[in-house]
Amino acid sequence: MRKCLAIVLAAGEGKRMRSSRPKVLHQVAGRSMLAHVLDAVAQAGADELAVVVGPGREDVAAEALKASAHAKVFVQAERLGTAHAVLAAREAFAKGFDDVLVLFADTPLVRPETFRDLRAKLAEGAGVAVLGFEPENPFGYGRLLTDATGALTAIREHKDASAEELKVRSCNAGLMALDGGKTLDWLSRVGNDNAQKEFYLPDVVEIARADGASCALVIAPAGEVLGVNDRVQLAQAEAELQNRLRRAAMENGATLVAPETVFFSYDTKLGADVLVEPHVVFGPGVTVADHVVIHAFSHLEGATLAEQATIGPYARLRPGANLAREAKVGNFVEIKKAEIGEGAKVNHLTYIGDATIGPRANIGAGVITCNYDGFLKYRTEIGADAFVGSNCSLVAPVRIGDGALVGSGSVVTRDVAGDALAVARGQQVEKPGWAAAFRAKMRALKSSKASD
Ligand code: UD1
Ligand code: CA
């Protein structure tokens, strides 16, 4: 087993985002770019994670530790280039590593497999393994220079390249794997005699070759190594990742009727034979079991749906919404922090928050759990087989017993015993002939006014 240190560079300023938030904390599919990178490299078997941040970037450091509790944060005091940034994490090398992976926190879509491919090149004997790609437009990227045998000899930054070198279409994605025993020595020999007066990480290629080490190349699809510098590229990264998530969901056996209209979170879990109709949005933390149906225009986050549950169209499941088997949540229904029992139905225009609904209970149209008094939240408990008529307000804390029936239009402020009927509304009053007499009186009044 080769020991691996991963160094994530995140000290860039990200000015082109025009944001008060640091670039690498912007999200793709519901998670920061930094967290995506840390997760992918952990999956590729990195034993230690070092994150290099700019001075005063406690927020970036905090996100790194949130994504990976054992990450170590290093501060690059001055932004003097990518090689200089790696050296800011010098102390992380102390334990000795076979592989050093260098990655960029603003390049969030690189798959764990690709990191493993780079490490495999080191295991096969290369001193450096560079990740390359062929962009549609190579402007701005470092060019991969090769010899007659196709071996990588150097990487030339755009600003330093000759007219001839600028014709090269293969570019440096920026990420690379390096022989852990040699990295610090090679990096200490990188100079800054170049157009940007920066210490360039890609210069290790020439230095390693001068030491007799070979430099290998791994080529990735352009979409995978997309770097995010502005909000247009952020949207491109989002689109790329959404397509990947849609494809994975379908490969796992979910039917997406119109995949291009369904938006996933990085962690959405869909079972087999799930049907997702058009225009459904998944926020973070959703788990959907087999044979669930999600009708069009539903929005879910932090929700769990057991087998054969059905929601929507136009359902909104908020964090803590847990639907048991065959539960049914219909149109314009909002559920928050609530357990919906097996086979229970909440079909129309309802808000259920901070509640437990027993198996097979039926919640009528327009029922509201009044869970908040402006200061605190309270729970509503509805028993098995209970029936709550339409347009009831259940003023929490309140408990409706098993098999109880609540008449529609009730404002329920006290507990209802099991199997009881509760009606809490004004009594109906009926006066025979009253309407006809009223109309006759008013018609007479109106015609007397007209003749004035
Ligand atoms: C880099 C590569 C270039 C490659 C391109 C791919 C270098 C010198 N060039 O160029 O060959 O084609 O990526 O997108 O590496 N960073 C620091 N501290 C620094 C400088 C950079 O942490 O002092 C971080 C940035 O936050 C960023 C990454 O390193 O995550 C890359 O830096 P950037 O300045 O964007 O490099 P490019 O000019 O894009
Ligand atoms: Ca860049």
PDB file of C-alpha atoms in Angstrom, residues 47-319:
ATOM      1  CA  ASP A  47      -4.083   9.086   3.814  1.00  0.00           C
ATOM      2  CA  GLU A  48      -3.583  12.734   4.729  1.00  0.00           C
ATOM      3  CA  LEU A  49      -5.211  15.910   3.462  1.00  0.00           C
ATOM      4  CA  ALA A  50      -3.543  19.314   3.503  1.00  0.00           C
ATOM      5  CA  VAL A  51      -5.476  22.405   2.456  1.00  0.00           C
ATOM      6  CA  VAL A  52      -3.612  25.598   1.568  1.00  0.00           C
ATOM      7  CA  VAL A  53      -5.636  28.752   2.203  1.00  0.00           C
ATOM      8  CA  GLY A  54      -4.984  32.470   1.910  1.00  0.00           C
ATOM      9  CA  PRO A  55      -4.321  34.634   4.967  1.00  0.00           C
ATOM     10  CA  GLY A  56      -7.358  35.316   7.165  1.00  0.00           C
ATOM     11  CA  ARG A  57      -9.484  32.677   5.459  1.00  0.00           C
ATOM     12  CA  GLU A  58     -10.951  31.078   8.592  1.00  0.00           C
ATOM     13  CA  ASP A  59     -14.139  30.383   6.649  1.00  0.00           C
ATOM     14  CA  VAL A  60     -12.284  28.247   4.090  1.00  0.00           C
ATOM     15  CA  ALA A  61     -10.387  26.472   6.875  1.00  0.00           C
ATOM     16  CA  ALA A  62     -13.663  25.759   8.694  1.00  0.00           C
ATOM     17  CA  GLU A  63     -15.242  24.289   5.571  1.00  0.00           C
ATOM     18  CA  ALA A  64     -12.185  22.071   5.023  1.00  0.00           C
ATOM     19  CA  LEU A  65     -12.487  20.717   8.567  1.00  0.00           C
ATOM     20  CA  LYS A  66     -16.223  20.252   8.175  1.00  0.00           C
ATOM     21  CA  ALA A  67     -15.687  18.201   5.010  1.00  0.00           C
ATOM     22  CA  SER A  68     -12.848  16.192   6.511  1.00  0.00           C
ATOM     23  CA  ALA A  69     -12.181  16.289  10.246  1.00  0.00           C
ATOM     24  CA  HIS A  70      -8.560  15.192   9.861  1.00  0.00           C
ATOM     25  CA  ALA A  71      -7.605  17.730   7.176  1.00  0.00           C
ATOM     26  CA  LYS A  72      -4.705  20.016   8.078  1.00  0.00           C
ATOM     27  CA  VAL A  73      -4.886  23.655   7.084  1.00  0.00           C
ATOM     28  CA  PHE A  74      -1.848  25.672   5.990  1.00  0.00           C
ATOM     29  CA  VAL A  75      -1.719  29.362   5.236  1.00  0.00           C
ATOM     30  CA  GLN A  76       0.092  30.698   2.180  1.00  0.00           C
ATOM     31  CA  ALA A  77       0.989  34.187   3.390  1.00  0.00           C
ATOM     32  CA  GLU A  78       1.769  35.582  -0.046  1.00  0.00           C
ATOM     33  CA  ARG A  79       0.295  34.355  -3.307  1.00  0.00           C
ATOM     34  CA  LEU A  80       3.476  33.653  -5.229  1.00  0.00           C
ATOM     35  CA  GLY A  81       2.367  30.799  -7.456  1.00  0.00           C
ATOM     36  CA  THR A  82       1.252  27.176  -7.399  1.00  0.00           C
ATOM     37  CA  ALA A  83       4.669  25.688  -6.524  1.00  0.00           C
ATOM     38  CA  HIS A  84       5.000  28.201  -3.684  1.00  0.00           C
ATOM     39  CA  ALA A  85       1.518  27.231  -2.485  1.00  0.00           C
ATOM     40  CA  VAL A  86       2.467  23.542  -2.274  1.00  0.00           C
ATOM     41  CA  LEU A  87       5.544  24.470  -0.249  1.00  0.00           C
ATOM     42  CA  ALA A  88       3.310  26.255   2.253  1.00  0.00           C
ATOM     43  CA  ALA A  89       2.230  22.745   3.267  1.00  0.00           C
ATOM     44  CA  ARG A  90       5.845  21.616   3.713  1.00  0.00           C
ATOM     45  CA  GLU A  91       5.228  20.360   7.281  1.00  0.00           C
ATOM     46  CA  ALA A  92       2.614  17.938   5.989  1.00  0.00           C
ATOM     47  CA  PHE A  93       5.406  15.964   4.262  1.00  0.00           C
ATOM     48  CA  ALA A  94       7.108  15.089   7.582  1.00  0.00           C
ATOM     49  CA  LYS A  95       5.688  11.575   7.902  1.00  0.00           C
ATOM     50  CA  GLY A  96       6.973  10.578   4.473  1.00  0.00           C
ATOM     51  CA  PHE A  97       4.687   9.658   1.572  1.00  0.00           C
ATOM     52  CA  ASP A  98       5.017   7.612  -1.610  1.00  0.00           C
ATOM     53  CA  ASP A  99       2.510   9.696  -3.564  1.00  0.00           C
ATOM     54  CA  VAL A 100       1.776  13.398  -3.367  1.00  0.00           C
ATOM     55  CA  LEU A 101      -1.361  14.552  -5.159  1.00  0.00           C
ATOM     56  CA  VAL A 102      -1.735  18.260  -5.844  1.00  0.00           C
ATOM     57  CA  LEU A 103      -5.222  19.472  -6.654  1.00  0.00           C
ATOM     58  CA  PHE A 104      -7.059  22.740  -7.096  1.00  0.00           C
ATOM     59  CA  ALA A 105     -10.118  23.479  -4.972  1.00  0.00           C
ATOM     60  CA  ASP A 106     -11.662  25.364  -7.903  1.00  0.00           C
ATOM     61  CA  THR A 107     -11.586  22.252 -10.118  1.00  0.00           C
ATOM     62  CA  PRO A 108     -14.372  20.342  -8.385  1.00  0.00           C
ATOM     63  CA  LEU A 109     -15.409  17.597 -10.807  1.00  0.00           C
ATOM     64  CA  VAL A 110     -12.352  15.355 -11.005  1.00  0.00           C
ATOM     65  CA  ARG A 111     -13.438  11.800 -10.232  1.00  0.00           C
ATOM     66  CA  PRO A 112     -11.681   9.556  -7.691  1.00  0.00           C
ATOM     67  CA  GLU A 113     -10.850   7.152 -10.558  1.00  0.00           C
ATOM     68  CA  THR A 114      -8.804   9.865 -12.231  1.00  0.00           C
ATOM     69  CA  PHE A 115      -6.804  10.524  -9.067  1.00  0.00           C
ATOM     70  CA  ARG A 116      -6.215   6.776  -8.864  1.00  0.00           C
ATOM     71  CA  ASP A 117      -5.014   6.745 -12.494  1.00  0.00           C
ATOM     72  CA  LEU A 118      -2.465   9.449 -11.646  1.00  0.00           C
ATOM     73  CA  ARG A 119      -1.259   7.466  -8.620  1.00  0.00           C
ATOM     74  CA  ALA A 120      -1.026   4.313 -10.735  1.00  0.00           C
ATOM     75  CA  LYS A 121       1.492   6.083 -13.009  1.00  0.00           C
ATOM     76  CA  LEU A 122       3.711   6.710  -9.975  1.00  0.00           C
ATOM     77  CA  ALA A 123       3.366   3.072  -8.909  1.00  0.00           C
ATOM     78  CA  GLU A 124       4.532   2.118 -12.423  1.00  0.00           C
ATOM     79  CA  GLY A 125       7.685   4.196 -11.909  1.00  0.00           C
ATOM     80  CA  ALA A 126       6.967   7.729 -13.114  1.00  0.00           C
ATOM     81  CA  GLY A 127       8.355  10.605 -11.051  1.00  0.00           C
ATOM     82  CA  VAL A 128       5.539  12.951 -12.029  1.00  0.00           C
ATOM     83  CA  ALA A 129       2.091  12.197 -13.483  1.00  0.00           C
ATOM     84  CA  VAL A 130       0.338  15.185 -15.053  1.00  0.00           C
ATOM     85  CA  LEU A 131      -3.374  15.445 -15.751  1.00  0.00           C
ATOM     86  CA  GLY A 132      -3.966  16.790 -19.255  1.00  0.00           C
ATOM     87  CA  PHE A 133      -6.954  17.575 -21.452  1.00  0.00           C
ATOM     88  CA  GLU A 134      -7.844  19.053 -24.835  1.00  0.00           C
ATOM     89  CA  PRO A 135      -9.988  22.146 -24.316  1.00  0.00           C
ATOM     90  CA  GLU A 136     -12.055  23.552 -27.162  1.00  0.00           C
ATOM     91  CA  ASN A 137     -10.161  26.787 -26.674  1.00  0.00           C
ATOM     92  CA  PRO A 138      -6.690  26.392 -25.147  1.00  0.00           C
ATOM     93  CA  PHE A 139      -6.285  30.116 -24.471  1.00  0.00           C
ATOM     94  CA  GLY A 140      -4.809  30.756 -21.034  1.00  0.00           C
ATOM     95  CA  TYR A 141      -3.816  27.176 -20.221  1.00  0.00           C
ATOM     96  CA  GLY A 142      -0.333  25.755 -19.808  1.00  0.00           C
ATOM     97  CA  ARG A 143       0.655  23.735 -22.921  1.00  0.00           C
ATOM     98  CA  LEU A 144       1.949  20.165 -22.675  1.00  0.00           C
ATOM     99  CA  LEU A 145       5.205  19.929 -24.668  1.00  0.00           C
ATOM    100  CA  THR A 146       6.262  16.491 -25.829  1.00  0.00           C
ATOM    101  CA  ASP A 147       9.259  15.004 -27.643  1.00  0.00           C
ATOM    102  CA  ALA A 148       9.291  12.904 -30.814  1.00  0.00           C
ATOM    103  CA  THR A 149       8.315   9.792 -28.804  1.00  0.00           C
ATOM    104  CA  GLY A 150       5.316  11.589 -27.284  1.00  0.00           C
ATOM    105  CA  ALA A 151       6.915  11.799 -23.825  1.00  0.00           C
ATOM    106  CA  LEU A 152       6.092  14.888 -21.761  1.00  0.00           C
ATOM    107  CA  THR A 153       9.145  17.161 -21.585  1.00  0.00           C
ATOM    108  CA  ALA A 154       7.816  20.437 -20.185  1.00  0.00           C
ATOM    109  CA  ILE A 155       4.716  22.506 -19.468  1.00  0.00           C
ATOM    110  CA  ARG A 156       4.736  26.048 -20.828  1.00  0.00           C
ATOM    111  CA  GLU A 157       2.384  28.633 -19.343  1.00  0.00           C
ATOM    112  CA  HIS A 158       0.373  30.527 -21.959  1.00  0.00           C
ATOM    113  CA  LYS A 159       2.035  33.811 -21.093  1.00  0.00           C
ATOM    114  CA  ASP A 160       5.513  32.327 -21.532  1.00  0.00           C
ATOM    115  CA  ALA A 161       4.841  30.264 -24.655  1.00  0.00           C
ATOM    116  CA  SER A 162       6.301  30.929 -28.112  1.00  0.00           C
ATOM    117  CA  ALA A 163       4.015  31.196 -31.143  1.00  0.00           C
ATOM    118  CA  GLU A 164       4.982  27.626 -32.036  1.00  0.00           C
ATOM    119  CA  GLU A 165       4.221  26.332 -28.509  1.00  0.00           C
ATOM    120  CA  LEU A 166       0.838  28.098 -28.496  1.00  0.00           C
ATOM    121  CA  LYS A 167      -0.233  25.848 -31.394  1.00  0.00           C
ATOM    122  CA  VAL A 168      -0.183  22.827 -29.042  1.00  0.00           C
ATOM    123  CA  ARG A 169      -3.757  21.724 -28.271  1.00  0.00           C
ATOM    124  CA  SER A 170      -3.006  19.499 -25.251  1.00  0.00           C
ATOM    125  CA  CYS A 171      -3.156  21.459 -22.036  1.00  0.00           C
ATOM    126  CA  ASN A 172      -2.336  21.106 -18.369  1.00  0.00           C
ATOM    127  CA  ALA A 173      -5.384  20.643 -16.148  1.00  0.00           C
ATOM    128  CA  GLY A 174      -3.182  21.829 -13.289  1.00  0.00           C
ATOM    129  CA  LEU A 175      -3.461  18.750 -11.074  1.00  0.00           C
ATOM    130  CA  MET A 176      -0.641  16.257 -10.745  1.00  0.00           C
ATOM    131  CA  ALA A 177       0.829  13.406  -8.748  1.00  0.00           C
ATOM    132  CA  LEU A 178       4.465  13.508  -7.665  1.00  0.00           C
ATOM    133  CA  ASP A 179       6.985  11.104  -6.188  1.00  0.00           C
ATOM    134  CA  GLY A 180       6.630  11.852  -2.465  1.00  0.00           C
ATOM    135  CA  GLY A 181      10.290  11.338  -1.715  1.00  0.00           C
ATOM    136  CA  LYS A 182      11.417  13.923  -4.251  1.00  0.00           C
ATOM    137  CA  THR A 183       8.656  16.539  -4.271  1.00  0.00           C
ATOM    138  CA  LEU A 184      10.167  18.968  -1.757  1.00  0.00           C
ATOM    139  CA  ASP A 185      13.582  18.860  -3.436  1.00  0.00           C
ATOM    140  CA  TRP A 186      12.090  19.441  -6.888  1.00  0.00           C
ATOM    141  CA  LEU A 187       9.818  22.244  -5.705  1.00  0.00           C
ATOM    142  CA  SER A 188      12.660  24.012  -3.896  1.00  0.00           C
ATOM    143  CA  ARG A 189      14.424  24.225  -7.259  1.00  0.00           C
ATOM    144  CA  VAL A 190      11.499  25.933  -9.043  1.00  0.00           C
ATOM    145  CA  GLY A 191      12.345  29.566  -9.892  1.00  0.00           C
ATOM    146  CA  ASN A 192      10.185  32.526 -10.796  1.00  0.00           C
ATOM    147  CA  ASP A 193      12.011  33.842 -13.837  1.00  0.00           C
ATOM    148  CA  ASN A 194       8.922  33.989 -16.029  1.00  0.00           C
ATOM    149  CA  ALA A 195       6.261  36.311 -17.396  1.00  0.00           C
ATOM    150  CA  GLN A 196       4.233  36.350 -14.160  1.00  0.00           C
ATOM    151  CA  LYS A 197       7.199  36.260 -11.731  1.00  0.00           C
ATOM    152  CA  GLU A 198       5.476  33.292 -10.074  1.00  0.00           C
ATOM    153  CA  PHE A 199       6.766  29.932  -8.846  1.00  0.00           C
ATOM    154  CA  TYR A 200       5.020  27.559 -11.259  1.00  0.00           C
ATOM    155  CA  LEU A 201       4.218  24.022 -10.126  1.00  0.00           C
ATOM    156  CA  PRO A 202       4.316  22.758 -13.755  1.00  0.00           C
ATOM    157  CA  ASP A 203       8.052  23.579 -13.834  1.00  0.00           C
ATOM    158  CA  VAL A 204       8.655  20.374 -11.820  1.00  0.00           C
ATOM    159  CA  VAL A 205       8.306  18.458 -15.091  1.00  0.00           C
ATOM    160  CA  GLU A 206      11.577  19.827 -16.477  1.00  0.00           C
ATOM    161  CA  ILE A 207      13.307  19.587 -13.087  1.00  0.00           C
ATOM    162  CA  ALA A 208      12.238  15.965 -12.566  1.00  0.00           C
ATOM    163  CA  ARG A 209      13.410  15.045 -16.070  1.00  0.00           C
ATOM    164  CA  ALA A 210      16.783  16.701 -15.408  1.00  0.00           C
ATOM    165  CA  ASP A 211      17.023  14.306 -12.432  1.00  0.00           C
ATOM    166  CA  GLY A 212      16.350  11.375 -14.748  1.00  0.00           C
ATOM    167  CA  ALA A 213      12.745  10.830 -13.635  1.00  0.00           C
ATOM    168  CA  SER A 214      10.079  10.183 -16.248  1.00  0.00           C
ATOM    169  CA  CYS A 215       6.891  12.232 -16.533  1.00  0.00           C
ATOM    170  CA  ALA A 216       3.644  10.452 -17.407  1.00  0.00           C
ATOM    171  CA  LEU A 217       0.390  11.873 -18.724  1.00  0.00           C
ATOM    172  CA  VAL A 218      -3.207  11.024 -17.909  1.00  0.00           C
ATOM    173  CA  ILE A 219      -5.785  12.578 -20.238  1.00  0.00           C
ATOM    174  CA  ALA A 220      -9.211  13.498 -18.852  1.00  0.00           C
ATOM    175  CA  PRO A 221     -12.377  14.647 -20.647  1.00  0.00           C
ATOM    176  CA  ALA A 222     -12.546  18.464 -20.680  1.00  0.00           C
ATOM    177  CA  GLY A 223     -15.768  18.477 -18.643  1.00  0.00           C
ATOM    178  CA  GLU A 224     -14.103  16.661 -15.772  1.00  0.00           C
ATOM    179  CA  VAL A 225     -11.269  19.160 -15.316  1.00  0.00           C
ATOM    180  CA  LEU A 226     -13.364  22.261 -15.753  1.00  0.00           C
ATOM    181  CA  GLY A 227     -11.948  25.046 -13.587  1.00  0.00           C
ATOM    182  CA  VAL A 228     -14.306  27.606 -12.053  1.00  0.00           C
ATOM    183  CA  ASN A 229     -13.147  31.210 -12.186  1.00  0.00           C
ATOM    184  CA  ASP A 230     -16.450  33.034 -12.626  1.00  0.00           C
ATOM    185  CA  ARG A 231     -20.170  32.425 -12.276  1.00  0.00           C
ATOM    186  CA  VAL A 232     -20.571  31.352 -15.880  1.00  0.00           C
ATOM    187  CA  GLN A 233     -18.090  28.530 -15.296  1.00  0.00           C
ATOM    188  CA  LEU A 234     -19.819  27.790 -11.980  1.00  0.00           C
ATOM    189  CA  ALA A 235     -23.027  27.188 -13.947  1.00  0.00           C
ATOM    190  CA  GLN A 236     -21.109  25.035 -16.443  1.00  0.00           C
ATOM    191  CA  ALA A 237     -19.751  22.927 -13.593  1.00  0.00           C
ATOM    192  CA  GLU A 238     -23.258  22.602 -12.188  1.00  0.00           C
ATOM    193  CA  ALA A 239     -24.604  21.443 -15.571  1.00  0.00           C
ATOM    194  CA  GLU A 240     -21.780  18.953 -15.977  1.00  0.00           C
ATOM    195  CA  LEU A 241     -22.300  17.480 -12.508  1.00  0.00           C
ATOM    196  CA  GLN A 242     -26.086  17.377 -12.902  1.00  0.00           C
ATOM    197  CA  ASN A 243     -25.680  15.338 -16.070  1.00  0.00           C
ATOM    198  CA  ARG A 244     -23.378  12.958 -14.231  1.00  0.00           C
ATOM    199  CA  LEU A 245     -25.872  12.571 -11.349  1.00  0.00           C
ATOM    200  CA  ARG A 246     -28.815  12.038 -13.730  1.00  0.00           C
ATOM    201  CA  ARG A 247     -26.929   9.371 -15.599  1.00  0.00           C
ATOM    202  CA  ALA A 248     -25.968   7.606 -12.338  1.00  0.00           C
ATOM    203  CA  ALA A 249     -29.597   7.654 -11.135  1.00  0.00           C
ATOM    204  CA  MET A 250     -30.803   6.080 -14.382  1.00  0.00           C
ATOM    205  CA  GLU A 251     -27.988   3.518 -14.370  1.00  0.00           C
ATOM    206  CA  ASN A 252     -29.114   2.553 -10.852  1.00  0.00           C
ATOM    207  CA  GLY A 253     -32.632   1.843 -12.099  1.00  0.00           C
ATOM    208  CA  ALA A 254     -34.580   5.058 -11.626  1.00  0.00           C
ATOM    209  CA  THR A 255     -36.749   6.343 -14.475  1.00  0.00           C
ATOM    210  CA  LEU A 256     -36.344  10.050 -15.155  1.00  0.00           C
ATOM    211  CA  VAL A 257     -39.006  10.996 -17.656  1.00  0.00           C
ATOM    212  CA  ALA A 258     -37.234  14.243 -18.578  1.00  0.00           C
ATOM    213  CA  PRO A 259     -33.766  14.007 -16.998  1.00  0.00           C
ATOM    214  CA  GLU A 260     -32.730  17.480 -18.134  1.00  0.00           C
ATOM    215  CA  THR A 261     -35.439  18.987 -15.881  1.00  0.00           C
ATOM    216  CA  VAL A 262     -34.523  17.071 -12.705  1.00  0.00           C
ATOM    217  CA  PHE A 263     -31.942  18.585 -10.356  1.00  0.00           C
ATOM    218  CA  PHE A 264     -30.052  16.465  -7.873  1.00  0.00           C
ATOM    219  CA  SER A 265     -27.959  17.136  -4.829  1.00  0.00           C
ATOM    220  CA  TYR A 266     -24.507  15.541  -4.665  1.00  0.00           C
ATOM    221  CA  ASP A 267     -25.855  13.066  -2.061  1.00  0.00           C
ATOM    222  CA  THR A 268     -29.316  12.176  -3.424  1.00  0.00           C
ATOM    223  CA  LYS A 269     -29.988   8.458  -3.052  1.00  0.00           C
ATOM    224  CA  LEU A 270     -32.606   6.919  -5.340  1.00  0.00           C
ATOM    225  CA  GLY A 271     -33.600   3.258  -5.237  1.00  0.00           C
ATOM    226  CA  ALA A 272     -34.565   1.031  -8.120  1.00  0.00           C
ATOM    227  CA  ASP A 273     -37.798   1.472 -10.065  1.00  0.00           C
ATOM    228  CA  VAL A 274     -38.262   4.949  -8.696  1.00  0.00           C
ATOM    229  CA  LEU A 275     -40.222   7.140 -11.098  1.00  0.00           C
ATOM    230  CA  VAL A 276     -39.314  10.819 -11.208  1.00  0.00           C
ATOM    231  CA  GLU A 277     -41.579  12.957 -13.343  1.00  0.00           C
ATOM    232  CA  PRO A 278     -40.389  16.239 -14.924  1.00  0.00           C
ATOM    233  CA  HIS A 279     -39.277  19.304 -12.964  1.00  0.00           C
ATOM    234  CA  VAL A 280     -38.324  17.807  -9.639  1.00  0.00           C
ATOM    235  CA  VAL A 281     -35.642  19.392  -7.438  1.00  0.00           C
ATOM    236  CA  PHE A 282     -33.672  17.479  -4.808  1.00  0.00           C
ATOM    237  CA  GLY A 283     -31.884  19.453  -2.101  1.00  0.00           C
ATOM    238  CA  PRO A 284     -29.304  17.810   0.155  1.00  0.00           C
ATOM    239  CA  GLY A 285     -30.049  14.762   2.301  1.00  0.00           C
ATOM    240  CA  VAL A 286     -32.777  12.938   0.381  1.00  0.00           C
ATOM    241  CA  THR A 287     -33.071   9.147   0.424  1.00  0.00           C
ATOM    242  CA  VAL A 288     -35.691   7.467  -1.743  1.00  0.00           C
ATOM    243  CA  ALA A 289     -36.406   3.728  -1.506  1.00  0.00           C
ATOM    244  CA  ASP A 290     -37.471   1.425  -4.336  1.00  0.00           C
ATOM    245  CA  HIS A 291     -40.777   1.872  -6.199  1.00  0.00           C
ATOM    246  CA  VAL A 292     -41.413   5.411  -5.029  1.00  0.00           C
ATOM    247  CA  VAL A 293     -43.255   7.766  -7.387  1.00  0.00           C
ATOM    248  CA  ILE A 294     -42.366  11.455  -7.400  1.00  0.00           C
ATOM    249  CA  HIS A 295     -44.835  13.397  -9.493  1.00  0.00           C
ATOM    250  CA  ALA A 296     -43.945  16.564 -11.369  1.00  0.00           C
ATOM    251  CA  PHE A 297     -42.863  19.852  -9.769  1.00  0.00           C
ATOM    252  CA  SER A 298     -42.005  18.443  -6.359  1.00  0.00           C
ATOM    253  CA  HIS A 299     -39.243  19.843  -4.158  1.00  0.00           C
ATOM    254  CA  LEU A 300     -37.477  17.672  -1.563  1.00  0.00           C
ATOM    255  CA  GLU A 301     -34.698  18.238   0.935  1.00  0.00           C
ATOM    256  CA  GLY A 302     -33.616  16.285   4.004  1.00  0.00           C
ATOM    257  CA  ALA A 303     -36.438  13.785   3.425  1.00  0.00           C
ATOM    258  CA  THR A 304     -36.666   9.999   3.538  1.00  0.00           C
ATOM    259  CA  LEU A 305     -39.229   8.091   1.497  1.00  0.00           C
ATOM    260  CA  ALA A 306     -39.831   4.395   2.153  1.00  0.00           C
ATOM    261  CA  GLU A 307     -40.884   1.893  -0.506  1.00  0.00           C
ATOM    262  CA  GLN A 308     -43.911   2.696  -2.633  1.00  0.00           C
ATOM    263  CA  ALA A 309     -44.487   6.109  -1.133  1.00  0.00           C
ATOM    264  CA  THR A 310     -45.997   8.616  -3.577  1.00  0.00           C
ATOM    265  CA  ILE A 311     -45.658  12.379  -3.576  1.00  0.00           C
ATOM    266  CA  GLY A 312     -46.840  15.286  -5.676  1.00  0.00           C
ATOM    267  CA  PRO A 313     -47.455  16.775  -8.102  1.00  0.00           C
ATOM    268  CA  TYR A 314     -46.318  19.975  -6.354  1.00  0.00           C
ATOM    269  CA  ALA A 315     -45.298  18.406  -3.040  1.00  0.00           C
ATOM    270  CA  ARG A 316     -42.775  20.064  -0.794  1.00  0.00           C
ATOM    271  CA  LEU A 317     -40.830  17.846   1.608  1.00  0.00           C
ATOM    272  CA  ARG A 318     -38.590  19.767   3.989  1.00  0.00           C
ATOM    273  CA  PRO A 319     -35.902  18.483   6.356  1.00  0.00           C
TER     274      PRO A 319
END
